[in-house]
PDB file of C-alpha atoms and ligand atoms in Angstrom:
ATOM      1  CA  MET A   1     192.197  46.044 111.969  1.00 60.00           C
ATOM      2  CA  ASN A   2     195.878  46.577 112.655  1.00 78.00           C
ATOM      3  CA  ALA A   3     197.375  48.035 115.820  1.00 86.00           C
ATOM      4  CA  ILE A   4     195.520  51.204 116.746  1.00 89.00           C
ATOM      5  CA  ASN A   5     198.728  53.251 116.986  1.00 93.00           C
ATOM      6  CA  ALA A   6     200.356  52.115 113.740  1.00 97.00           C
ATOM      7  CA  ILE A   7     199.740  52.297 109.990  1.00 98.00           C
ATOM      8  CA  THR A   8     200.055  49.477 107.452  1.00 98.00           C
ATOM      9  CA  ILE A   9     200.208  50.453 103.759  1.00 98.00           C
ATOM     10  CA  ALA A  10     199.567  47.815 101.050  1.00 98.00           C
ATOM     11  CA  LEU A  11     201.566  48.292  97.845  1.00 98.00           C
ATOM     12  CA  SER A  12     202.426  46.163  94.845  1.00 97.00           C
ATOM     13  CA  LYS A  13     205.951  45.786  93.497  1.00 95.00           C
ATOM     14  CA  GLY A  14     207.149  47.482  90.349  1.00 94.00           C
ATOM     15  CA  ARG A  15     205.680  50.613  88.846  1.00 94.00           C
ATOM     16  CA  ILE A  16     203.232  51.380  91.670  1.00 95.00           C
ATOM     17  CA  PHE A  17     205.925  50.965  94.356  1.00 96.00           C
ATOM     18  CA  GLU A  18     208.407  53.148  92.436  1.00 96.00           C
ATOM     19  CA  GLU A  19     205.873  55.886  91.675  1.00 96.00           C
ATOM     20  CA  THR A  20     204.574  55.861  95.258  1.00 97.00           C
ATOM     21  CA  LEU A  21     208.013  56.591  96.768  1.00 97.00           C
ATOM     22  CA  PRO A  22     207.811  60.371  96.147  1.00 96.00           C
ATOM     23  CA  LEU A  23     204.309  60.473  97.685  1.00 97.00           C
ATOM     24  CA  LEU A  24     205.523  58.588 100.755  1.00 97.00           C
ATOM     25  CA  ALA A  25     208.506  60.941 100.966  1.00 97.00           C
ATOM     26  CA  ALA A  26     206.115  63.905 100.983  1.00 96.00           C
ATOM     27  CA  ALA A  27     204.480  62.320 104.032  1.00 96.00           C
ATOM     28  CA  GLY A  28     207.913  61.845 105.636  1.00 97.00           C
ATOM     29  CA  ILE A  29     207.864  58.074 105.069  1.00 98.00           C
ATOM     30  CA  VAL A  30     210.882  56.264 103.593  1.00 98.00           C
ATOM     31  CA  PRO A  31     210.723  52.459 103.172  1.00 97.00           C
ATOM     32  CA  SER A  32     213.875  50.804 104.488  1.00 97.00           C
ATOM     33  CA  GLU A  33     214.145  48.320 101.598  1.00 95.00           C
ATOM     34  CA  ASN A  34     213.188  47.964  97.962  1.00 93.00           C
ATOM     35  CA  PRO A  35     210.969  44.897  97.384  1.00 92.00           C
ATOM     36  CA  GLU A  36     212.687  44.313  94.013  1.00 89.00           C
ATOM     37  CA  GLN A  37     215.912  43.562  95.861  1.00 92.00           C
ATOM     38  CA  SER A  38     214.671  42.109  99.125  1.00 90.00           C
ATOM     39  CA  ARG A  39     212.234  39.223  99.165  1.00 91.00           C
ATOM     40  CA  LYS A  40     210.609  40.528 102.322  1.00 95.00           C
ATOM     41  CA  LEU A  41     206.849  40.988 102.213  1.00 96.00           C
ATOM     42  CA  ILE A  42     206.733  43.279 105.242  1.00 97.00           C
ATOM     43  CA  ILE A  43     208.997  46.283 104.909  1.00 97.00           C
ATOM     44  CA  GLY A  44     209.734  48.733 107.703  1.00 97.00           C
ATOM     45  CA  THR A  45     210.115  52.452 107.211  1.00 98.00           C
ATOM     46  CA  ASN A  46     212.006  55.307 108.872  1.00 97.00           C
ATOM     47  CA  ARG A  47     208.883  55.713 111.036  1.00 97.00           C
ATOM     48  CA  PRO A  48     208.505  53.011 113.681  1.00 96.00           C
ATOM     49  CA  ASP A  49     204.704  53.291 113.427  1.00 97.00           C
ATOM     50  CA  VAL A  50     204.487  52.822 109.636  1.00 98.00           C
ATOM     51  CA  ARG A  51     205.090  49.615 107.662  1.00 98.00           C
ATOM     52  CA  VAL A  52     204.507  48.559 104.081  1.00 98.00           C
ATOM     53  CA  VAL A  53     203.167  45.159 103.018  1.00 98.00           C
ATOM     54  CA  ILE A  54     203.945  43.950  99.493  1.00 98.00           C
ATOM     55  CA  VAL A  55     201.008  42.171  97.835  1.00 98.00           C
ATOM     56  CA  ARG A  56     199.840  41.398  94.311  1.00 97.00           C
ATOM     57  CA  ALA A  57     198.248  44.439  92.672  1.00 97.00           C
ATOM     58  CA  SER A  58     194.859  42.700  92.497  1.00 96.00           C
ATOM     59  CA  ASP A  59     195.023  41.830  96.227  1.00 98.00           C
ATOM     60  CA  VAL A  60     195.561  45.418  97.462  1.00 98.00           C
ATOM     61  CA  PRO A  61     191.803  46.221  97.754  1.00 98.00           C
ATOM     62  CA  THR A  62     191.202  42.970  99.654  1.00 98.00           C
ATOM     63  CA  TYR A  63     193.890  43.725 102.263  1.00 98.00           C
ATOM     64  CA  VAL A  64     192.433  47.191 102.781  1.00 98.00           C
ATOM     65  CA  GLN A  65     188.793  46.033 102.737  1.00 97.00           C
ATOM     66  CA  TYR A  66     189.431  43.626 105.619  1.00 97.00           C
ATOM     67  CA  GLY A  67     191.630  46.072 107.538  1.00 96.00           C
ATOM     68  CA  ALA A  68     194.819  44.008 107.207  1.00 97.00           C
ATOM     69  CA  ALA A  69     196.146  47.236 105.707  1.00 98.00           C
ATOM     70  CA  ASP A  70     194.843  50.722 106.569  1.00 98.00           C
ATOM     71  CA  LEU A  71     195.872  52.288 103.278  1.00 98.00           C
ATOM     72  CA  GLY A  72     196.648  50.910  99.856  1.00 98.00           C
ATOM     73  CA  ILE A  73     197.388  52.046  96.341  1.00 98.00           C
ATOM     74  CA  ALA A  74     195.660  50.281  93.480  1.00 98.00           C
ATOM     75  CA  GLY A  75     194.900  50.913  89.828  1.00 98.00           C
ATOM     76  CA  LYS A  76     191.378  51.920  88.852  1.00 97.00           C
ATOM     77  CA  ASP A  77     191.300  48.733  86.744  1.00 97.00           C
ATOM     78  CA  VAL A  78     191.856  46.632  89.864  1.00 97.00           C
ATOM     79  CA  LEU A  79     189.325  48.620  91.920  1.00 97.00           C
ATOM     80  CA  LEU A  80     186.601  48.270  89.292  1.00 96.00           C
ATOM     81  CA  GLU A  81     187.056  44.491  89.217  1.00 96.00           C
ATOM     82  CA  HIS A  82     187.107  44.308  93.025  1.00 95.00           C
ATOM     83  CA  GLY A  83     183.970  46.424  93.396  1.00 94.00           C
ATOM     84  CA  GLY A  84     185.358  48.744  96.089  1.00 90.00           C
ATOM     85  CA  THR A  85     183.265  47.408  99.007  1.00 91.00           C
ATOM     86  CA  GLY A  86     184.437  48.778 102.371  1.00 89.00           C
ATOM     87  CA  LEU A  87     186.902  51.191 100.809  1.00 96.00           C
ATOM     88  CA  TYR A  88     187.152  54.959 100.729  1.00 97.00           C
ATOM     89  CA  GLN A  89     188.792  56.158  97.545  1.00 96.00           C
ATOM     90  CA  PRO A  90     189.666  59.745  98.472  1.00 94.00           C
ATOM     91  CA  LEU A  91     192.407  60.472  95.922  1.00 98.00           C
ATOM     92  CA  ASP A  92     193.370  59.925  92.315  1.00 98.00           C
ATOM     93  CA  LEU A  93     197.162  59.800  92.692  1.00 98.00           C
ATOM     94  CA  LYS A  94     197.662  60.202  88.920  1.00 97.00           C
ATOM     95  CA  ILE A  95     200.437  57.607  88.890  1.00 97.00           C
ATOM     96  CA  ALA A  96     200.888  54.405  86.824  1.00 96.00           C
ATOM     97  CA  LYS A  97     198.775  56.029  84.106  1.00 97.00           C
ATOM     98  CA  CYS A  98     197.636  53.956  81.154  1.00 98.00           C
ATOM     99  CA  ARG A  99     194.350  53.127  79.423  1.00 98.00           C
ATOM    100  CA  LEU A 100     192.058  50.131  79.304  1.00 98.00           C
ATOM    101  CA  CYS A 101     191.499  49.218  75.674  1.00 98.00           C
ATOM    102  CA  VAL A 102     190.031  46.738  73.276  1.00 98.00           C
ATOM    103  CA  ALA A 103     192.798  45.478  70.987  1.00 98.00           C
ATOM    104  CA  ALA A 104     192.613  43.168  67.993  1.00 98.00           C
ATOM    105  CA  PRO A 105     194.962  41.758  65.366  1.00 98.00           C
ATOM    106  CA  VAL A 106     196.048  44.276  62.736  1.00 98.00           C
ATOM    107  CA  GLY A 107     193.649  43.816  59.818  1.00 95.00           C
ATOM    108  CA  PHE A 108     190.687  42.598  61.894  1.00 96.00           C
ATOM    109  CA  ASP A 109     187.806  44.974  61.138  1.00 96.00           C
ATOM    110  CA  TYR A 110     186.453  45.299  64.662  1.00 96.00           C
ATOM    111  CA  ALA A 111     184.073  48.160  63.842  1.00 95.00           C
ATOM    112  CA  ALA A 112     182.515  46.187  60.982  1.00 96.00           C
ATOM    113  CA  ALA A 113     182.165  43.073  63.170  1.00 96.00           C
ATOM    114  CA  VAL A 114     180.377  45.182  65.807  1.00 95.00           C
ATOM    115  CA  ARG A 115     178.095  46.780  63.165  1.00 94.00           C
ATOM    116  CA  ARG A 116     177.198  43.328  61.824  1.00 95.00           C
ATOM    117  CA  GLY A 117     176.213  42.277  65.334  1.00 94.00           C
ATOM    118  CA  ALA A 118     178.808  39.473  65.282  1.00 94.00           C
ATOM    119  CA  ARG A 119     179.391  37.585  68.504  1.00 96.00           C
ATOM    120  CA  LEU A 120     182.984  38.309  69.518  1.00 98.00           C
ATOM    121  CA  ARG A 121     185.261  36.221  71.697  1.00 98.00           C
ATOM    122  CA  ILE A 122     187.159  38.510  74.048  1.00 98.00           C
ATOM    123  CA  ALA A 123     189.987  37.360  76.304  1.00 98.00           C
ATOM    124  CA  THR A 124     190.692  39.456  79.397  1.00 98.00           C
ATOM    125  CA  LYS A 125     191.649  39.633  83.034  1.00 97.00           C
ATOM    126  CA  TYR A 126     188.972  42.344  83.431  1.00 98.00           C
ATOM    127  CA  ILE A 127     185.763  40.341  83.140  1.00 97.00           C
ATOM    128  CA  GLN A 128     183.464  42.704  85.094  1.00 97.00           C
ATOM    129  CA  THR A 129     184.628  45.878  83.413  1.00 97.00           C
ATOM    130  CA  ALA A 130     184.587  44.282  79.961  1.00 98.00           C
ATOM    131  CA  ARG A 131     181.093  42.858  80.528  1.00 98.00           C
ATOM    132  CA  GLU A 132     179.756  46.289  81.503  1.00 97.00           C
ATOM    133  CA  HIS A 133     181.481  48.004  78.601  1.00 98.00           C
ATOM    134  CA  PHE A 134     180.162  45.661  75.913  1.00 98.00           C
ATOM    135  CA  ALA A 135     176.691  45.427  77.478  1.00 97.00           C
ATOM    136  CA  ALA A 136     176.396  49.235  77.478  1.00 97.00           C
ATOM    137  CA  LYS A 137     177.245  49.257  73.765  1.00 95.00           C
ATOM    138  CA  GLY A 138     175.011  46.316  72.919  1.00 95.00           C
ATOM    139  CA  VAL A 139     177.945  44.263  71.600  1.00 96.00           C
ATOM    140  CA  HIS A 140     177.557  40.497  71.900  1.00 95.00           C
ATOM    141  CA  VAL A 141     180.599  38.917  73.510  1.00 98.00           C
ATOM    142  CA  ASP A 142     181.810  35.681  75.004  1.00 98.00           C
ATOM    143  CA  LEU A 143     184.325  36.613  77.691  1.00 98.00           C
ATOM    144  CA  ILE A 144     187.273  34.324  78.365  1.00 98.00           C
ATOM    145  CA  LYS A 145     189.077  34.868  81.661  1.00 98.00           C
ATOM    146  CA  LEU A 146     192.871  34.953  81.513  1.00 98.00           C
ATOM    147  CA  TYR A 147     195.405  35.816  84.205  1.00 96.00           C
ATOM    148  CA  GLY A 148     198.188  37.202  82.005  1.00 95.00           C
ATOM    149  CA  SER A 149     199.737  37.477  78.519  1.00 96.00           C
ATOM    150  CA  MET A 150     196.386  38.522  77.064  1.00 97.00           C
ATOM    151  CA  GLU A 151     198.185  39.549  73.862  1.00 97.00           C
ATOM    152  CA  LEU A 152     198.760  35.894  73.018  1.00 98.00           C
ATOM    153  CA  ALA A 153     195.055  34.997  72.906  1.00 98.00           C
ATOM    154  CA  PRO A 154     194.207  36.361  69.415  1.00 98.00           C
ATOM    155  CA  LEU A 155     197.529  35.103  68.004  1.00 97.00           C
ATOM    156  CA  ALA A 156     196.865  31.590  69.278  1.00 97.00           C
ATOM    157  CA  GLY A 157     193.255  31.571  68.062  1.00 97.00           C
ATOM    158  CA  LEU A 158     191.743  31.677  71.544  1.00 98.00           C
ATOM    159  CA  ALA A 159     189.917  34.983  71.030  1.00 98.00           C
ATOM    160  CA  ASP A 160     189.045  37.614  68.391  1.00 98.00           C
ATOM    161  CA  ALA A 161     190.187  40.477  70.575  1.00 98.00           C
ATOM    162  CA  ILE A 162     191.405  41.333  74.074  1.00 98.00           C
ATOM    163  CA  VAL A 163     190.680  43.896  76.765  1.00 98.00           C
ATOM    164  CA  ASP A 164     193.941  44.955  78.401  1.00 98.00           C
ATOM    165  CA  LEU A 165     195.944  47.884  79.735  1.00 98.00           C
ATOM    166  CA  VAL A 166     197.988  49.795  77.192  1.00 98.00           C
ATOM    167  CA  SER A 167     200.688  52.262  78.092  1.00 97.00           C
ATOM    168  CA  SER A 168     203.193  52.935  75.292  1.00 97.00           C
ATOM    169  CA  GLY A 169     201.502  50.527  72.877  1.00 97.00           C
ATOM    170  CA  GLY A 170     204.810  48.678  72.470  1.00 98.00           C
ATOM    171  CA  THR A 171     203.473  45.296  73.622  1.00 97.00           C
ATOM    172  CA  LEU A 172     200.535  45.437  71.195  1.00 98.00           C
ATOM    173  CA  LYS A 173     202.832  46.434  68.334  1.00 98.00           C
ATOM    174  CA  ALA A 174     205.321  43.658  69.077  1.00 98.00           C
ATOM    175  CA  ASN A 175     202.478  41.158  68.783  1.00 98.00           C
ATOM    176  CA  ASN A 176     200.877  42.606  65.636  1.00 98.00           C
ATOM    177  CA  LEU A 177     197.856  43.884  67.549  1.00 98.00           C
ATOM    178  CA  THR A 178     196.287  47.314  67.440  1.00 98.00           C
ATOM    179  CA  GLU A 179     194.054  49.335  69.760  1.00 98.00           C
ATOM    180  CA  VAL A 180     190.522  49.449  68.334  1.00 98.00           C
ATOM    181  CA  GLU A 181     188.679  51.146  71.192  1.00 97.00           C
ATOM    182  CA  GLU A 182     189.572  52.928  74.421  1.00 98.00           C
ATOM    183  CA  ILE A 183     187.355  51.874  77.319  1.00 98.00           C
ATOM    184  CA  MET A 184     188.689  54.326  79.914  1.00 98.00           C
ATOM    185  CA  PRO A 185     191.833  56.071  81.153  1.00 98.00           C
ATOM    186  CA  ILE A 186     193.398  54.366  84.183  1.00 98.00           C
ATOM    187  CA  SER A 187     195.508  55.672  87.055  1.00 98.00           C
ATOM    188  CA  SER A 188     196.198  54.537  90.603  1.00 98.00           C
ATOM    189  CA  ARG A 189     194.006  55.545  93.529  1.00 98.00           C
ATOM    190  CA  LEU A 190     194.581  55.761  97.263  1.00 98.00           C
ATOM    191  CA  VAL A 191     192.223  53.419  99.094  1.00 98.00           C
ATOM    192  CA  VAL A 192     191.492  53.643 102.806  1.00 98.00           C
ATOM    193  CA  ASN A 193     189.809  51.194 105.150  1.00 97.00           C
ATOM    194  CA  GLN A 194     186.644  52.890 106.394  1.00 97.00           C
ATOM    195  CA  ALA A 195     186.953  51.705 110.014  1.00 96.00           C
ATOM    196  CA  SER A 196     190.654  52.659 110.125  1.00 97.00           C
ATOM    197  CA  LEU A 197     189.836  56.185 109.019  1.00 96.00           C
ATOM    198  CA  LYS A 198     187.394  56.570 111.911  1.00 96.00           C
ATOM    199  CA  MET A 199     189.586  54.911 114.554  1.00 96.00           C
ATOM    200  CA  LYS A 200     192.980  56.266 113.455  1.00 97.00           C
ATOM    201  CA  ARG A 201     192.135  59.591 111.885  1.00 97.00           C
ATOM    202  CA  ASP A 202     194.963  61.356 113.804  1.00 96.00           C
ATOM    203  CA  LEU A 203     197.518  59.067 112.175  1.00 97.00           C
ATOM    204  CA  LEU A 204     195.963  58.644 108.733  1.00 98.00           C
ATOM    205  CA  GLN A 205     194.678  62.114 107.859  1.00 97.00           C
ATOM    206  CA  PRO A 206     198.145  63.755 107.772  1.00 97.00           C
ATOM    207  CA  VAL A 207     199.380  61.013 105.424  1.00 97.00           C
ATOM    208  CA  ILE A 208     196.331  61.423 103.161  1.00 98.00           C
ATOM    209  CA  ASP A 209     196.768  65.214 103.186  1.00 97.00           C
ATOM    210  CA  SER A 210     200.487  64.920 102.313  1.00 97.00           C
ATOM    211  CA  PHE A 211     199.644  62.593  99.414  1.00 98.00           C
ATOM    212  CA  ALA A 212     197.006  65.070  98.215  1.00 97.00           C
ATOM    213  CA  GLY A 213     199.544  67.896  98.342  1.00 97.00           C
ATOM    214  CA  ALA A 214     202.121  65.863  96.424  1.00 96.00           C
ATOM    215  CA  VAL A 215     199.845  64.746  93.574  1.00 95.00           C
ATOM    216  CA  GLN A 216     201.069  66.340  90.354  1.00 74.00           C
TER     217      GLN A 216
HETATM  218  P1  AMP B   1     202.927  48.940  76.858  1.00 75.12           P
HETATM  219  O1  AMP B   1     203.728  47.966  76.037  1.00 75.12           O
HETATM  220  O2  AMP B   1     203.760  50.072  77.388  1.00 75.12           O
HETATM  221  O3  AMP B   1     201.688  49.444  76.131  1.00 75.12           O
HETATM  222  O4  AMP B   1     202.436  48.168  78.160  1.00 75.12           O
HETATM  223  C1  AMP B   1     201.495  47.159  78.016  1.00 75.12           C
HETATM  224  C2  AMP B   1     201.736  46.026  78.977  1.00 75.12           C
HETATM  225  O5  AMP B   1     202.027  46.488  80.268  1.00 75.12           O
HETATM  226  C3  AMP B   1     200.476  45.179  79.065  1.00 75.12           C
HETATM  227  O6  AMP B   1     200.829  43.830  79.263  1.00 75.12           O
HETATM  228  C4  AMP B   1     199.772  45.774  80.268  1.00 75.12           C
HETATM  229  O7  AMP B   1     198.962  44.807  80.922  1.00 75.12           O
HETATM  230  C5  AMP B   1     200.916  46.282  81.125  1.00 75.12           C
HETATM  231  N1  AMP B   1     200.630  47.586  81.752  1.00 75.12           N
HETATM  232  C6  AMP B   1     200.724  48.796  81.142  1.00 75.12           C
HETATM  233  N2  AMP B   1     200.438  49.779  81.992  1.00 75.12           N
HETATM  234  C7  AMP B   1     200.176  49.205  83.178  1.00 75.12           C
HETATM  235  C8  AMP B   1     199.812  49.698  84.476  1.00 75.12           C
HETATM  236  N3  AMP B   1     199.658  50.999  84.733  1.00 75.12           N
HETATM  237  N4  AMP B   1     199.595  48.795  85.460  1.00 75.12           N
HETATM  238  C9  AMP B   1     199.752  47.476  85.216  1.00 75.12           C
HETATM  239  N5  AMP B   1     200.083  46.953  84.031  1.00 75.12           N
HETATM  240  C10 AMP B   1     200.296  47.792  83.019  1.00 75.12           C
END
């Protein structure tokens, strides 16, 4: 765990960082730099006892699980894949909203393929969540793990369909894909290291309460 009298918050760059700023402000915390401009991975704040570490979105739960960060903000998609061991998830922050979907090339009759009991090749970063989803529906799938640009997989002949996050739908449209099934709505959650919450409740609880008050 980190210093007993200080808080470390794990955030990812981009949308989560931007949408977390108002929540931090509600807790009286203002980061001293923007990670988009600075290449620093540890960012101070106006509070000498609070710092932010900038990590990949999928690494946020790991930093918090092992106590390298006391708090973190991660998408539900990331938390489902991680499994959530060692983490409290006290708040849905309702930020970085999108949905996890199955998408396929326009013209591919996904529903008919499922009805026929066809074995589908699905490319995704979300192997665990996709496996559970298709197993629950009794759909036969071969899952292919990718780390990015899932939209390319059906176009290049790697897969029949993908499981990916969709927000505006613009990326699917630009690649002649269409959403064929919504798996679940996604938003970002506050995660808290369980030992930190016990040992540093005086420091952490006010921050958690301020976040809760600021959630739209
Ligand atoms: P859009 O074109 O607005 O539907 O956005 C889709 C692209 O942005 C896909 O590549 C997604 O993986 C990514 N994306 C959308 N929403 C999120 C989010 N909340 N967190 C991370 N990635 C996202």
